[in-house]
Amino acid sequence: MGLESTALADAVRRLYAEVAVPGAGGIDLNVLRECIGAEHVVMTSMHDGDTEWRACTQFGQVEERELGQWLTMADHESLVRLTASGLPVRTSTFLSRRAMASTELYQEVLRPLNGGLAAVSYWREHDGWRGLSYCRSLESGHDFREDELASIQALVPHLRTIEQLHAQLRQRTRASVDAAHDMLNLAPQAVLLLDAAGRVVFLKVLIKN
């Protein structure tokens, strides 16, 4: 039995609602993890001109790391080509469970994260590529079913839209901050602004002639 349409609709609603939350930086991967039933979800990104793919994995906490140590550019380019049609791909279709278990990537990175089985989906953005890997434990043997792959595919158009909305909000926020700084720079007095954690976010020092 696949994911019910109500579960998908609820996940999409939660993802769009996150866009309006102050300080939200991007797609909430925990929503996707819960919706699809994965141990964790990894988002990879490659901006045009970059030489390394970067990954963000979320399963209670967020950790960013460069993947160049474990996966070559050719590995990711192959996955991008495979998923160019928008269809998610099981990693087990081109790397068997036994072959995966023998890799350094699995032993050093994926096994501690309860990974090894994955459904991978990539899409093109204006500034590069984005990819999502829905991961399950290799030892569980519960690979992704066809109906689960279809659910992952159904989420992609919404994820692209949500990424664009987050990017627009970040751009507007930066423009608003720049405008505020311009106004503060016009003040005749010295100005010091701190955030809620007491960190300096703006400082204008008066220079005596």
mmCIF file of C-alpha atoms in Angstrom:
data_model
loop_
_atom_site.group_PDB
_atom_site.id
_atom_site.type_symbol
_atom_site.label_atom_id
_atom_site.label_comp_id
_atom_site.label_asym_id
_atom_site.label_seq_id
_atom_site.Cartn_x
_atom_site.Cartn_y
_atom_site.Cartn_z
ATOM 1 C CA MET A 1 0.000 0.000 0.000
ATOM 2 C CA GLY A 2 1.451 3.355 -1.042
ATOM 3 C CA LEU A 3 1.292 6.743 0.538
ATOM 4 C CA GLU A 4 -2.224 8.076 0.812
ATOM 5 C CA SER A 5 -3.005 11.293 -1.002
ATOM 6 C CA THR A 6 -3.939 12.877 2.337
ATOM 7 C CA ALA A 7 -0.431 12.182 3.686
ATOM 8 C CA LEU A 8 1.153 13.793 0.633
ATOM 9 C CA ALA A 9 -1.209 16.751 0.823
ATOM 10 C CA ASP A 10 -0.393 17.238 4.504
ATOM 11 C CA ALA A 11 3.348 17.126 3.793
ATOM 12 C CA VAL A 12 2.983 19.699 1.002
ATOM 13 C CA ARG A 13 0.892 21.946 3.274
ATOM 14 C CA ARG A 14 3.534 21.783 6.023
ATOM 15 C CA LEU A 15 6.334 22.553 3.573
ATOM 16 C CA TYR A 16 4.577 25.640 2.209
ATOM 17 C CA ALA A 17 3.708 26.769 5.743
ATOM 18 C CA GLU A 18 7.416 26.644 6.660
ATOM 19 C CA VAL A 19 8.149 29.292 4.030
ATOM 20 C CA ALA A 20 6.287 31.869 6.128
ATOM 21 C CA VAL A 21 8.135 31.008 9.354
ATOM 22 C CA PRO A 22 10.647 33.736 10.270
ATOM 23 C CA GLY A 23 14.206 32.499 9.954
ATOM 24 C CA ALA A 24 13.340 29.423 7.893
ATOM 25 C CA GLY A 25 16.311 28.795 5.648
ATOM 26 C CA GLY A 26 14.961 26.191 3.261
ATOM 27 C CA ILE A 27 13.038 22.958 2.865
ATOM 28 C CA ASP A 28 12.320 21.154 6.134
ATOM 29 C CA LEU A 29 13.848 17.747 5.401
ATOM 30 C CA ASN A 30 12.198 16.226 8.470
ATOM 31 C CA VAL A 31 8.798 16.669 6.822
ATOM 32 C CA LEU A 32 10.009 14.662 3.822
ATOM 33 C CA ARG A 33 11.587 12.024 6.063
ATOM 34 C CA GLU A 34 8.343 11.492 7.943
ATOM 35 C CA CYS A 35 6.190 11.570 4.824
ATOM 36 C CA ILE A 36 8.161 8.979 2.838
ATOM 37 C CA GLY A 37 9.254 6.884 5.785
ATOM 38 C CA ALA A 38 13.027 7.281 5.571
ATOM 39 C CA GLU A 39 15.716 7.074 8.240
ATOM 40 C CA HIS A 40 17.020 10.426 7.042
ATOM 41 C CA VAL A 41 16.997 12.704 4.017
ATOM 42 C CA VAL A 42 20.080 14.264 2.412
ATOM 43 C CA MET A 43 19.894 17.345 0.211
ATOM 44 C CA THR A 44 22.855 17.876 -2.093
ATOM 45 C CA SER A 45 23.560 21.000 -4.090
ATOM 46 C CA MET A 46 25.997 22.074 -6.766
ATOM 47 C CA HIS A 47 26.039 25.711 -7.793
ATOM 48 C CA ASP A 48 27.269 26.574 -11.264
ATOM 49 C CA GLY A 49 31.008 27.072 -11.058
ATOM 50 C CA ASP A 50 31.455 24.995 -7.883
ATOM 51 C CA THR A 51 33.962 22.156 -7.771
ATOM 52 C CA GLU A 52 32.392 20.233 -4.870
ATOM 53 C CA TRP A 53 28.924 18.969 -4.118
ATOM 54 C CA ARG A 54 27.701 19.969 -0.688
ATOM 55 C CA ALA A 55 25.267 17.988 1.414
ATOM 56 C CA CYS A 56 22.891 18.802 4.227
ATOM 57 C CA THR A 57 21.346 15.914 6.130
ATOM 58 C CA GLN A 58 18.553 16.342 8.653
ATOM 59 C CA PHE A 59 17.298 13.813 11.161
ATOM 60 C CA GLY A 60 16.891 15.754 14.358
ATOM 61 C CA GLN A 61 19.889 17.955 13.613
ATOM 62 C CA VAL A 62 21.487 19.533 10.576
ATOM 63 C CA GLU A 63 25.000 18.729 9.490
ATOM 64 C CA GLU A 64 26.696 20.085 6.382
ATOM 65 C CA ARG A 65 29.693 18.481 4.791
ATOM 66 C CA GLU A 66 31.527 18.319 1.505
ATOM 67 C CA LEU A 67 31.032 15.056 -0.352
ATOM 68 C CA GLY A 68 34.140 15.248 -2.514
ATOM 69 C CA GLN A 69 35.970 12.886 -0.133
ATOM 70 C CA TRP A 70 33.412 10.142 -0.703
ATOM 71 C CA LEU A 71 31.679 10.701 -4.046
ATOM 72 C CA THR A 72 33.404 11.889 -7.188
ATOM 73 C CA MET A 73 31.934 14.420 -9.561
ATOM 74 C CA ALA A 74 31.389 11.573 -12.018
ATOM 75 C CA ASP A 75 29.252 9.731 -9.465
ATOM 76 C CA HIS A 76 26.924 12.685 -9.056
ATOM 77 C CA GLU A 77 26.863 13.473 -12.754
ATOM 78 C CA SER A 78 25.743 9.896 -13.421
ATOM 79 C CA LEU A 79 22.915 10.257 -10.911
ATOM 80 C CA VAL A 80 21.892 13.572 -12.438
ATOM 81 C CA ARG A 81 21.689 11.968 -15.874
ATOM 82 C CA LEU A 82 19.668 9.043 -14.531
ATOM 83 C CA THR A 83 17.147 11.330 -12.831
ATOM 84 C CA ALA A 84 17.001 13.962 -15.598
ATOM 85 C CA SER A 85 13.487 12.831 -16.501
ATOM 86 C CA GLY A 86 12.314 13.714 -13.006
ATOM 87 C CA LEU A 87 11.935 10.088 -11.979
ATOM 88 C CA PRO A 88 13.619 9.085 -8.720
ATOM 89 C CA VAL A 89 16.116 6.235 -8.940
ATOM 90 C CA ARG A 90 16.940 3.510 -6.420
ATOM 91 C CA THR A 91 20.668 3.370 -5.786
ATOM 92 C CA SER A 92 20.300 -0.405 -5.501
ATOM 93 C CA THR A 93 19.545 -0.578 -9.244
ATOM 94 C CA PHE A 94 23.188 0.151 -10.091
ATOM 95 C CA LEU A 95 24.965 -0.845 -6.862
ATOM 96 C CA SER A 96 23.957 -4.075 -5.127
ATOM 97 C CA ARG A 97 23.547 -4.313 -1.369
ATOM 98 C CA ARG A 98 26.682 -6.454 -1.123
ATOM 99 C CA ALA A 99 28.693 -4.019 -3.242
ATOM 100 C CA MET A 100 27.423 -1.054 -1.212
ATOM 101 C CA ALA A 101 28.300 -2.757 2.078
ATOM 102 C CA SER A 102 31.913 -3.151 0.959
ATOM 103 C CA THR A 103 32.462 0.543 0.169
ATOM 104 C CA GLU A 104 34.290 2.982 2.417
ATOM 105 C CA LEU A 105 31.407 5.421 1.893
ATOM 106 C CA TYR A 106 28.995 2.959 3.502
ATOM 107 C CA GLN A 107 31.260 1.944 6.371
ATOM 108 C CA GLU A 108 32.396 5.468 7.272
ATOM 109 C CA VAL A 109 29.335 7.594 6.482
ATOM 110 C CA LEU A 110 26.128 5.749 5.615
ATOM 111 C CA ARG A 111 26.115 2.923 8.158
ATOM 112 C CA PRO A 112 26.384 5.237 11.215
ATOM 113 C CA LEU A 113 23.482 7.226 9.726
ATOM 114 C CA ASN A 114 21.347 4.082 9.208
ATOM 115 C CA GLY A 115 21.643 4.518 5.453
ATOM 116 C CA GLY A 116 22.719 2.445 2.478
ATOM 117 C CA LEU A 117 19.431 2.131 0.601
ATOM 118 C CA ALA A 118 18.318 5.313 -1.117
ATOM 119 C CA ALA A 119 15.880 6.786 -3.604
ATOM 120 C CA VAL A 120 17.556 9.713 -5.361
ATOM 121 C CA SER A 121 15.954 12.601 -7.212
ATOM 122 C CA TYR A 122 17.661 15.604 -8.865
ATOM 123 C CA TRP A 123 16.349 18.750 -10.493
ATOM 124 C CA ARG A 124 17.789 21.816 -12.156
ATOM 125 C CA GLU A 125 17.592 25.257 -10.558
ATOM 126 C CA HIS A 126 18.619 28.584 -12.084
ATOM 127 C CA ASP A 127 21.947 28.541 -10.252
ATOM 128 C CA GLY A 128 22.804 24.852 -10.368
ATOM 129 C CA TRP A 129 21.463 21.447 -9.307
ATOM 130 C CA ARG A 130 19.597 20.215 -6.258
ATOM 131 C CA GLY A 131 19.287 16.601 -5.226
ATOM 132 C CA LEU A 132 17.395 14.676 -2.561
ATOM 133 C CA SER A 133 18.310 11.238 -1.289
ATOM 134 C CA TYR A 134 15.733 9.452 0.863
ATOM 135 C CA CYS A 135 17.732 6.910 2.873
ATOM 136 C CA ARG A 136 16.978 3.700 4.739
ATOM 137 C CA SER A 137 19.162 1.212 6.537
ATOM 138 C CA LEU A 138 20.910 -1.248 4.231
ATOM 139 C CA GLU A 139 20.618 -3.910 6.918
ATOM 140 C CA SER A 140 16.827 -3.550 7.068
ATOM 141 C CA GLY A 141 16.472 -4.620 3.428
ATOM 142 C CA HIS A 142 13.374 -2.408 3.043
ATOM 143 C CA ASP A 143 14.096 -0.849 -0.333
ATOM 144 C CA PHE A 144 11.805 1.789 -1.825
ATOM 145 C CA ARG A 145 8.690 0.505 -3.578
ATOM 146 C CA GLU A 146 7.347 1.757 -6.893
ATOM 147 C CA ASP A 147 4.474 3.603 -5.241
ATOM 148 C CA GLU A 148 6.920 5.322 -2.865
ATOM 149 C CA LEU A 149 9.025 6.414 -5.838
ATOM 150 C CA ALA A 150 5.857 7.841 -7.402
ATOM 151 C CA SER A 151 5.176 9.806 -4.211
ATOM 152 C CA ILE A 152 8.723 11.177 -4.224
ATOM 153 C CA GLN A 153 8.261 12.247 -7.837
ATOM 154 C CA ALA A 154 4.957 13.963 -6.991
ATOM 155 C CA LEU A 155 6.737 16.099 -4.385
ATOM 156 C CA VAL A 156 9.420 17.449 -6.751
ATOM 157 C CA PRO A 157 7.371 20.265 -8.408
ATOM 158 C CA HIS A 158 6.398 21.554 -4.959
ATOM 159 C CA LEU A 159 9.982 21.350 -3.718
ATOM 160 C CA ARG A 160 11.186 23.382 -6.698
ATOM 161 C CA THR A 161 8.561 26.047 -6.023
ATOM 162 C CA ILE A 162 9.361 26.130 -2.305
ATOM 163 C CA GLU A 163 13.101 26.476 -3.017
ATOM 164 C CA GLN A 164 12.327 29.431 -5.301
ATOM 165 C CA LEU A 165 10.128 31.052 -2.642
ATOM 166 C CA HIS A 166 12.870 30.695 -0.027
ATOM 167 C CA ALA A 167 15.391 32.206 -2.456
ATOM 168 C CA GLN A 168 13.084 35.176 -3.145
ATOM 169 C CA LEU A 169 12.564 35.754 0.582
ATOM 170 C CA ARG A 170 16.304 35.621 1.234
ATOM 171 C CA GLN A 171 16.871 38.164 -1.524
ATOM 172 C CA ARG A 172 14.187 40.486 -0.142
ATOM 173 C CA THR A 173 15.565 40.103 3.370
ATOM 174 C CA ARG A 174 19.056 41.009 2.198
ATOM 175 C CA ALA A 175 17.666 44.042 0.354
ATOM 176 C CA SER A 176 15.760 45.150 3.477
ATOM 177 C CA VAL A 177 18.830 44.710 5.676
ATOM 178 C CA ASP A 178 20.974 46.679 3.222
ATOM 179 C CA ALA A 179 18.401 49.487 3.172
ATOM 180 C CA ALA A 180 18.301 49.556 6.982
ATOM 181 C CA HIS A 181 22.089 49.700 7.157
ATOM 182 C CA ASP A 182 22.103 52.585 4.701
ATOM 183 C CA MET A 183 19.692 54.492 6.945
ATOM 184 C CA LEU A 184 21.737 53.741 10.067
ATOM 185 C CA ASN A 185 24.899 54.927 8.347
ATOM 186 C CA LEU A 186 23.230 58.322 7.938
ATOM 187 C CA ALA A 187 22.738 58.665 11.696
ATOM 188 C CA PRO A 188 24.953 61.337 13.284
ATOM 189 C CA GLN A 189 25.642 59.124 16.319
ATOM 190 C CA ALA A 190 27.580 55.889 16.727
ATOM 191 C CA VAL A 191 25.303 52.843 16.336
ATOM 192 C CA LEU A 192 25.616 49.339 17.781
ATOM 193 C CA LEU A 193 22.986 46.651 17.096
ATOM 194 C CA LEU A 194 22.926 43.260 18.795
ATOM 195 C CA ASP A 195 20.785 40.219 18.037
ATOM 196 C CA ALA A 196 18.899 38.185 20.649
ATOM 197 C CA ALA A 197 22.051 36.189 21.410
ATOM 198 C CA GLY A 198 24.075 39.324 22.025
ATOM 199 C CA ARG A 199 26.040 39.110 18.784
ATOM 200 C CA VAL A 200 26.953 42.271 16.913
ATOM 201 C CA VAL A 201 24.914 42.590 13.707
ATOM 202 C CA PHE A 202 25.725 46.216 12.908
ATOM 203 C CA LEU A 203 28.348 48.654 14.103
ATOM 204 C CA LYS A 204 28.934 52.244 13.084
ATOM 205 C CA VAL A 205 31.867 54.001 14.691
ATOM 206 C CA LEU A 206 32.307 57.746 14.668
ATOM 207 C CA ILE A 207 35.700 58.831 13.402
ATOM 208 C CA LYS A 208 37.017 61.955 15.106
ATOM 209 C CA ASN A 209 38.828 64.438 12.919
#
